[in-house]
Amino acid sequence: MSNQNHTEKPAGKQEFNITVYTENQIGLLNRIAIIFTRRKINIDSLNTSPSEIESIHRFNIVVNETEDVVRKLSRQIEKQVEVLKVYYNTNEDVIWQELALYKVPTDIIAEKASVERLLRENGARAVVIRKDYTVFETTGHREETDALIKILQPFGLIEFVRSARVAIIKHSDGFNRKLREFERLEPGEEVSENEYLNNGQRIFTM
Amino acid sequence: MDEGTNQLIRSAPEMKKEFIMEIAQQEIPNSAETKTVEVSGSVALLEALIAEGTEVIFGYPGGAIMPIYDALYDYKEKLNHILVRHEQGGIHAGQGFARTSGKVGIVFATSGPGATNLITGLADAMIDSTPLVCITGQVFAHLLGTDAFQETDVINITTPVTKWNYQVTDATEIPEVISKAFYIARSGRPGPVLIDITKNAQIQKFDFAGYKPCDHIRSYRPKPIIRKEYIQKAADLINSAKKPFVLWGQGVILGEAEKEFKAFVEKSGIPSAWTILGAGAIPTDHPLNVGMLGMHGNYGPNVLTNECDVLIAIGMRFDDRVTGRLDRYAKQAKVVHLDIDPSEIDKNVQTTVPVWGDCKETLPALTELIQERTFPEWIAKFKEYTEKEVEAVINAELHPGSGELTMGEAIHQLNELTKGDAVIVTDVGQHQMVACRYAKLNKTRSNVTSGGLGTMGFALPAAIGAKFGAPERDVVAVIGDGGFQMTLQELGTIMQSGIDVKILILNNRFLGMVRQWQELFNENRYSFVDMTSPDFVALAAAYGIAGKSVSERSDLNASLEEMMNHKGSFLLEVMVTKENNVFPMVPQGCSVAEIRLK
Ligand SMILES: Cc1ncc(C[n+]2csc(CCOP(=O)(O)OP(=O)(O)O)c2C)c(N)n1
Ligand SMILES: [Mg+2]
């Protein structure tokens, strides 16, 4: 479990991005989810998908909690047999995006030039254009995709959906090298790092 | 018969089986020439269990596990299956076996109700880190999710209470899955594993290439790497301490590090106290053993927790029954925490120096770096508190002289007979606290109790398993009148298997521990704690088990002696005073220093 953020954080709640690398195993999603639900902690966003490495899955989980709670959660997750590695990061430590789709009536869009401008200003792209409706797509932070809902509401927004968050960790070297350490019986140096020893820059890992 | 499919299964001919046995013994090279033999999933499972050194299985059959039981019919000579009376009894027996033997307990149950009856035992084994491999039958794979007869979603029901679980739907998976199950159950911080096998996989024939034990799983690190720097830091802290205090738990026993622990304690000269699951790792009468921690632990260890300057916690997890009120727990102390499970560090108590690792390895490294010291003044303080406790509590409990019998004197007299060499299995309640406080234990793996979950009904079946795990030792189950009635059906298992366990019922005619709380905290409002019991001796007799009931002090010793000398199982009911309270006590919400003597 890792925390790349070593600057002192206030003890209050904030958004944390938990990144989990796992084996691809039935039932693991439940095993991870109940670590949160048992403690009555709400998962704000959860994305799971195959990673860049064959057979390894990557979870992105967002919670609004204190660092102390997130550290304990991360340790519990990492304890699961099929979990390879857990990192947790604040929003400042990651680049993150959410994808949103908006379905609006085509006739209104076609009629009002202002709509087209608004969409362009908000970085929206048309994905599908049909006679009856058009689907636009944007990616961005929550506030950005939220803002476009407000903008499109007066123009007859029919349907909206947003994906879970995906996040890339700014300071990581990816997982390929680490995986090789896991495949050998002996873990590498970095794996045995820990926070008490290294208050410096390195990724904290158990 | 709830299903008629078992005629599909034919037991393998004798010769073929011998051959499987042979190849199972060998390390099978991963080559194209590997000899294989066609067997059913059930036979592969039993071969895997044999290869893992299984001595005894506690189980109960049913429709969805019938192919495995059919295969077992031909393995009667090689695998000792004990038919329990309830699956909860089966799993507690598995736990008792694991606790006394140090090996993995094996449990079989059928699907649906058979599997759900395992839940309490799984939760108990999970929280007390007991290694188990439980095999449950499941409906045919094509019926999963159809609400088939006796189908329950066992994997999801058991996920929070297993270290690992897995559903097998194809027989070819069995050898590898079973090898993983054993590896996970016993390595690192041990725990229960459940393997759910669909009926088709039990029946299915496949080419079995022998059994290869698992020794590595990519995503699983049973032991964290030991960091020398931390051992050095811990040693520095210990060497500079003026009033150090050691707390040890079951981790010492699970890590088979009793010798290493004793060497550490003796060189360091530090007074040491135990959690109830750690009891016996060093003998009760070791000069540096200062007693029991926690809510009903000893006076000195509790009070002085809040006076020590360095607290060294070894293989224990700061349970709330040990710490009392956490924000007033050992705040003055620097804390060194040795644990194999990194998630335990800083979970409840903030650590100054974490020592992650297997204590079998970390303890010797630490012992090497510490100075040989003694703490006469500091230890004298513990003695002072002991004297106060003897005067206020222990004397009256162990040597009441007049009045009704007490639980304490029964345990005290039992000590005289066992000399501390017996395995003491306890249930949950006042009698458990009294037994843990006063039982003399010379050896490790002598105290089997449900610590974390506090499961009433644990003791009788656990004692059965404990005896199988340590057949050469005397096993005494100390049980309350309430808890005995939760799993008394296992008297049938004792009868049928003919094993020798001594059953000591301390009958206070109350759910005593709850009554104590109602007396102390609910103004004597005894709400549904009054317990009427059957004639326990007659009940034992119905199962062909000898028994006796005693209520006179003059008969107590002779009755205990009769029980211990009896060849075979024996039930002794001791009628004890109804409304005794267990003291000392740290009331809930109070700090350990606020422990009450009355
Ligand atoms: C399965 C279960 N149900 C309820 C409890 C709550 N409980 C804890 S101690 C106790 C009383 C036990 O009574 P008894 O077995 O007679 O033992 P005593 O305390 O009288 O020695 C109860 C009801 C429990 N621990 N386990
Ligand atoms: Mg009672």
PDB file of C-alpha atoms in Angstrom, chain B residues 3-157:
ATOM      1  CA  GLU B   3     -31.052 -36.590  -5.015  1.00  0.00           C
ATOM      2  CA  GLY B   4     -30.552 -39.736  -7.000  1.00  0.00           C
ATOM      3  CA  THR B   5     -27.402 -38.966  -8.865  1.00  0.00           C
ATOM      4  CA  ASN B   6     -24.879 -40.816  -6.802  1.00  0.00           C
ATOM      5  CA  GLN B   7     -25.164 -43.962  -8.877  1.00  0.00           C
ATOM      6  CA  LEU B   8     -23.129 -42.093 -11.451  1.00  0.00           C
ATOM      7  CA  ILE B   9     -20.134 -42.490  -9.231  1.00  0.00           C
ATOM      8  CA  ARG B  10     -18.116 -45.637  -9.186  1.00  0.00           C
ATOM      9  CA  SER B  11     -15.295 -46.092  -6.754  1.00  0.00           C
ATOM     10  CA  ALA B  12     -11.954 -46.602  -8.408  1.00  0.00           C
ATOM     11  CA  PRO B  13     -10.610 -50.166  -8.336  1.00  0.00           C
ATOM     12  CA  GLU B  14      -8.115 -50.878  -5.571  1.00  0.00           C
ATOM     13  CA  MET B  15      -5.091 -51.196  -7.812  1.00  0.00           C
ATOM     14  CA  LYS B  16      -5.629 -47.921  -9.502  1.00  0.00           C
ATOM     15  CA  LYS B  17      -5.864 -46.249  -6.145  1.00  0.00           C
ATOM     16  CA  GLU B  18      -2.548 -47.618  -4.936  1.00  0.00           C
ATOM     17  CA  PHE B  19      -1.012 -46.211  -8.030  1.00  0.00           C
ATOM     18  CA  ILE B  20      -2.469 -42.772  -7.388  1.00  0.00           C
ATOM     19  CA  MET B  21      -1.120 -42.885  -3.889  1.00  0.00           C
ATOM     20  CA  GLU B  22       2.315 -43.574  -5.227  1.00  0.00           C
ATOM     21  CA  ILE B  23       2.351 -40.748  -7.668  1.00  0.00           C
ATOM     22  CA  ALA B  24       0.863 -38.450  -5.079  1.00  0.00           C
ATOM     23  CA  GLN B  25       3.892 -39.050  -2.866  1.00  0.00           C
ATOM     24  CA  GLN B  26       6.335 -38.063  -5.560  1.00  0.00           C
ATOM     25  CA  GLU B  27       7.202 -34.605  -6.715  1.00  0.00           C
ATOM     26  CA  ILE B  28       5.642 -34.577 -10.107  1.00  0.00           C
ATOM     27  CA  PRO B  29       7.918 -33.009 -12.689  1.00  0.00           C
ATOM     28  CA  ASN B  30       6.159 -30.660 -15.005  1.00  0.00           C
ATOM     29  CA  SER B  31       6.957 -32.581 -18.144  1.00  0.00           C
ATOM     30  CA  ALA B  32       5.056 -34.170 -20.964  1.00  0.00           C
ATOM     31  CA  GLU B  33       5.903 -37.631 -19.667  1.00  0.00           C
ATOM     32  CA  THR B  34       4.077 -37.029 -16.389  1.00  0.00           C
ATOM     33  CA  LYS B  35       2.095 -40.121 -15.598  1.00  0.00           C
ATOM     34  CA  THR B  36      -1.540 -39.437 -15.120  1.00  0.00           C
ATOM     35  CA  VAL B  37      -4.395 -41.533 -13.974  1.00  0.00           C
ATOM     36  CA  GLU B  38      -8.072 -40.991 -14.582  1.00  0.00           C
ATOM     37  CA  VAL B  39      -9.917 -40.247 -11.355  1.00  0.00           C
ATOM     38  CA  SER B  40     -12.996 -38.388 -10.229  1.00  0.00           C
ATOM     39  CA  GLY B  41     -12.798 -34.957  -8.658  1.00  0.00           C
ATOM     40  CA  SER B  42     -13.768 -36.559  -5.350  1.00  0.00           C
ATOM     41  CA  VAL B  43     -10.865 -39.017  -5.448  1.00  0.00           C
ATOM     42  CA  ALA B  44      -8.488 -36.203  -6.394  1.00  0.00           C
ATOM     43  CA  LEU B  45      -9.705 -34.245  -3.377  1.00  0.00           C
ATOM     44  CA  LEU B  46      -9.111 -37.144  -0.995  1.00  0.00           C
ATOM     45  CA  GLU B  47      -5.679 -37.817  -2.492  1.00  0.00           C
ATOM     46  CA  ALA B  48      -4.835 -34.155  -2.005  1.00  0.00           C
ATOM     47  CA  LEU B  49      -5.926 -34.329   1.631  1.00  0.00           C
ATOM     48  CA  ILE B  50      -3.760 -37.402   2.180  1.00  0.00           C
ATOM     49  CA  ALA B  51      -0.808 -35.726   0.510  1.00  0.00           C
ATOM     50  CA  GLU B  52      -1.266 -32.797   2.918  1.00  0.00           C
ATOM     51  CA  GLY B  53      -0.966 -35.203   5.832  1.00  0.00           C
ATOM     52  CA  THR B  54      -4.615 -35.074   6.886  1.00  0.00           C
ATOM     53  CA  GLU B  55      -5.267 -37.201   9.951  1.00  0.00           C
ATOM     54  CA  VAL B  56      -8.864 -36.482  10.679  1.00  0.00           C
ATOM     55  CA  ILE B  57     -11.878 -34.938   8.976  1.00  0.00           C
ATOM     56  CA  PHE B  58     -14.877 -33.647  10.900  1.00  0.00           C
ATOM     57  CA  GLY B  59     -17.907 -33.779   8.688  1.00  0.00           C
ATOM     58  CA  TYR B  60     -21.528 -34.363   7.917  1.00  0.00           C
ATOM     59  CA  PRO B  61     -22.858 -35.692   4.608  1.00  0.00           C
ATOM     60  CA  GLY B  62     -25.751 -34.580   2.429  1.00  0.00           C
ATOM     61  CA  GLY B  63     -26.978 -34.563  -1.161  1.00  0.00           C
ATOM     62  CA  ALA B  64     -24.532 -32.156  -2.702  1.00  0.00           C
ATOM     63  CA  ILE B  65     -21.446 -33.746  -1.154  1.00  0.00           C
ATOM     64  CA  MET B  66     -22.449 -37.372  -1.717  1.00  0.00           C
ATOM     65  CA  PRO B  67     -19.875 -38.126  -4.419  1.00  0.00           C
ATOM     66  CA  ILE B  68     -17.115 -37.143  -1.982  1.00  0.00           C
ATOM     67  CA  TYR B  69     -18.624 -39.329   0.726  1.00  0.00           C
ATOM     68  CA  ASP B  70     -18.909 -42.174  -1.740  1.00  0.00           C
ATOM     69  CA  ALA B  71     -15.227 -41.862  -2.531  1.00  0.00           C
ATOM     70  CA  LEU B  72     -14.499 -41.667   1.200  1.00  0.00           C
ATOM     71  CA  TYR B  73     -16.038 -45.118   1.576  1.00  0.00           C
ATOM     72  CA  ASP B  74     -12.910 -46.552  -0.052  1.00  0.00           C
ATOM     73  CA  TYR B  75     -10.572 -44.384   1.992  1.00  0.00           C
ATOM     74  CA  LYS B  76     -11.729 -45.440   5.438  1.00  0.00           C
ATOM     75  CA  GLU B  77      -8.320 -46.865   6.229  1.00  0.00           C
ATOM     76  CA  LYS B  78      -6.421 -43.779   5.227  1.00  0.00           C
ATOM     77  CA  LEU B  79      -8.642 -40.937   6.327  1.00  0.00           C
ATOM     78  CA  ASN B  80     -10.300 -40.861   9.704  1.00  0.00           C
ATOM     79  CA  HIS B  81     -13.683 -39.227   9.256  1.00  0.00           C
ATOM     80  CA  ILE B  82     -15.558 -38.273  12.400  1.00  0.00           C
ATOM     81  CA  LEU B  83     -19.291 -37.944  11.977  1.00  0.00           C
ATOM     82  CA  VAL B  84     -20.388 -34.989  14.099  1.00  0.00           C
ATOM     83  CA  ARG B  85     -23.960 -34.184  15.093  1.00  0.00           C
ATOM     84  CA  HIS B  86     -24.164 -30.680  13.621  1.00  0.00           C
ATOM     85  CA  GLU B  87     -21.906 -28.847  11.187  1.00  0.00           C
ATOM     86  CA  GLN B  88     -21.200 -26.156  13.790  1.00  0.00           C
ATOM     87  CA  GLY B  89     -19.879 -28.959  15.977  1.00  0.00           C
ATOM     88  CA  GLY B  90     -17.795 -30.127  13.033  1.00  0.00           C
ATOM     89  CA  ILE B  91     -16.111 -26.812  12.467  1.00  0.00           C
ATOM     90  CA  HIS B  92     -15.474 -26.149  16.170  1.00  0.00           C
ATOM     91  CA  ALA B  93     -13.931 -29.616  16.355  1.00  0.00           C
ATOM     92  CA  GLY B  94     -11.740 -28.650  13.402  1.00  0.00           C
ATOM     93  CA  GLN B  95     -10.718 -25.540  15.307  1.00  0.00           C
ATOM     94  CA  GLY B  96      -9.931 -27.493  18.469  1.00  0.00           C
ATOM     95  CA  PHE B  97      -7.827 -29.879  16.408  1.00  0.00           C
ATOM     96  CA  ALA B  98      -5.929 -27.019  14.783  1.00  0.00           C
ATOM     97  CA  ARG B  99      -5.317 -25.281  18.082  1.00  0.00           C
ATOM     98  CA  THR B 100      -3.769 -28.250  19.878  1.00  0.00           C
ATOM     99  CA  SER B 101      -1.977 -29.839  16.917  1.00  0.00           C
ATOM    100  CA  GLY B 102      -0.752 -26.746  15.080  1.00  0.00           C
ATOM    101  CA  LYS B 103      -2.030 -28.336  11.874  1.00  0.00           C
ATOM    102  CA  VAL B 104      -4.852 -27.411   9.536  1.00  0.00           C
ATOM    103  CA  GLY B 105      -8.320 -28.547  10.632  1.00  0.00           C
ATOM    104  CA  ILE B 106     -10.425 -30.202   7.903  1.00  0.00           C
ATOM    105  CA  VAL B 107     -14.206 -29.949   7.776  1.00  0.00           C
ATOM    106  CA  PHE B 108     -16.769 -31.359   5.317  1.00  0.00           C
ATOM    107  CA  ALA B 109     -20.338 -30.148   4.930  1.00  0.00           C
ATOM    108  CA  THR B 110     -23.030 -30.333   2.329  1.00  0.00           C
ATOM    109  CA  SER B 111     -24.555 -27.385   0.447  1.00  0.00           C
ATOM    110  CA  GLY B 112     -27.265 -25.072   1.737  1.00  0.00           C
ATOM    111  CA  PRO B 113     -27.998 -25.667   5.433  1.00  0.00           C
ATOM    112  CA  GLY B 114     -24.835 -27.722   5.873  1.00  0.00           C
ATOM    113  CA  ALA B 115     -22.731 -24.834   4.652  1.00  0.00           C
ATOM    114  CA  THR B 116     -24.640 -22.139   6.538  1.00  0.00           C
ATOM    115  CA  ASN B 117     -24.165 -24.127   9.743  1.00  0.00           C
ATOM    116  CA  LEU B 118     -20.433 -23.506   9.317  1.00  0.00           C
ATOM    117  CA  ILE B 119     -20.710 -19.723   9.475  1.00  0.00           C
ATOM    118  CA  THR B 120     -20.272 -19.278  13.241  1.00  0.00           C
ATOM    119  CA  GLY B 121     -17.172 -21.455  13.210  1.00  0.00           C
ATOM    120  CA  LEU B 122     -15.726 -19.639  10.210  1.00  0.00           C
ATOM    121  CA  ALA B 123     -16.238 -16.282  11.906  1.00  0.00           C
ATOM    122  CA  ASP B 124     -14.650 -17.668  15.053  1.00  0.00           C
ATOM    123  CA  ALA B 125     -11.669 -19.106  13.172  1.00  0.00           C
ATOM    124  CA  MET B 126     -11.277 -15.892  11.196  1.00  0.00           C
ATOM    125  CA  ILE B 127     -11.058 -13.640  14.219  1.00  0.00           C
ATOM    126  CA  ASP B 128      -8.883 -16.096  16.159  1.00  0.00           C
ATOM    127  CA  SER B 129      -6.594 -16.852  13.164  1.00  0.00           C
ATOM    128  CA  THR B 130      -7.234 -20.597  13.145  1.00  0.00           C
ATOM    129  CA  PRO B 131      -6.124 -22.531  10.056  1.00  0.00           C
ATOM    130  CA  LEU B 132      -8.985 -24.530   8.536  1.00  0.00           C
ATOM    131  CA  VAL B 133      -9.816 -25.992   5.154  1.00  0.00           C
ATOM    132  CA  CYS B 134     -13.564 -26.446   4.823  1.00  0.00           C
ATOM    133  CA  ILE B 135     -14.998 -28.361   1.894  1.00  0.00           C
ATOM    134  CA  THR B 136     -18.624 -27.783   1.040  1.00  0.00           C
ATOM    135  CA  GLY B 137     -20.637 -29.586  -1.601  1.00  0.00           C
ATOM    136  CA  GLN B 138     -22.587 -27.415  -3.991  1.00  0.00           C
ATOM    137  CA  VAL B 139     -25.383 -28.067  -6.481  1.00  0.00           C
ATOM    138  CA  PHE B 140     -24.480 -28.961 -10.083  1.00  0.00           C
ATOM    139  CA  ALA B 141     -22.837 -26.048 -11.878  1.00  0.00           C
ATOM    140  CA  HIS B 142     -25.658 -25.831 -14.396  1.00  0.00           C
ATOM    141  CA  LEU B 143     -28.098 -25.268 -11.526  1.00  0.00           C
ATOM    142  CA  LEU B 144     -26.173 -22.374  -9.934  1.00  0.00           C
ATOM    143  CA  GLY B 145     -28.445 -19.387  -9.586  1.00  0.00           C
ATOM    144  CA  THR B 146     -31.681 -21.304 -10.182  1.00  0.00           C
ATOM    145  CA  ASP B 147     -32.704 -21.615  -6.518  1.00  0.00           C
ATOM    146  CA  ALA B 148     -32.035 -25.320  -6.823  1.00  0.00           C
ATOM    147  CA  PHE B 149     -32.709 -27.599  -3.880  1.00  0.00           C
ATOM    148  CA  GLN B 150     -30.244 -26.767  -1.090  1.00  0.00           C
ATOM    149  CA  GLU B 151     -28.522 -24.094  -3.122  1.00  0.00           C
ATOM    150  CA  THR B 152     -27.127 -21.148  -1.189  1.00  0.00           C
ATOM    151  CA  ASP B 153     -24.578 -18.631  -2.352  1.00  0.00           C
ATOM    152  CA  VAL B 154     -21.922 -20.033  -0.067  1.00  0.00           C
ATOM    153  CA  ILE B 155     -19.043 -18.113  -1.579  1.00  0.00           C
ATOM    154  CA  ASN B 156     -20.678 -14.754  -0.973  1.00  0.00           C
ATOM    155  CA  ILE B 157     -22.043 -15.687   2.436  1.00  0.00           C
TER     156      ILE B 157
END
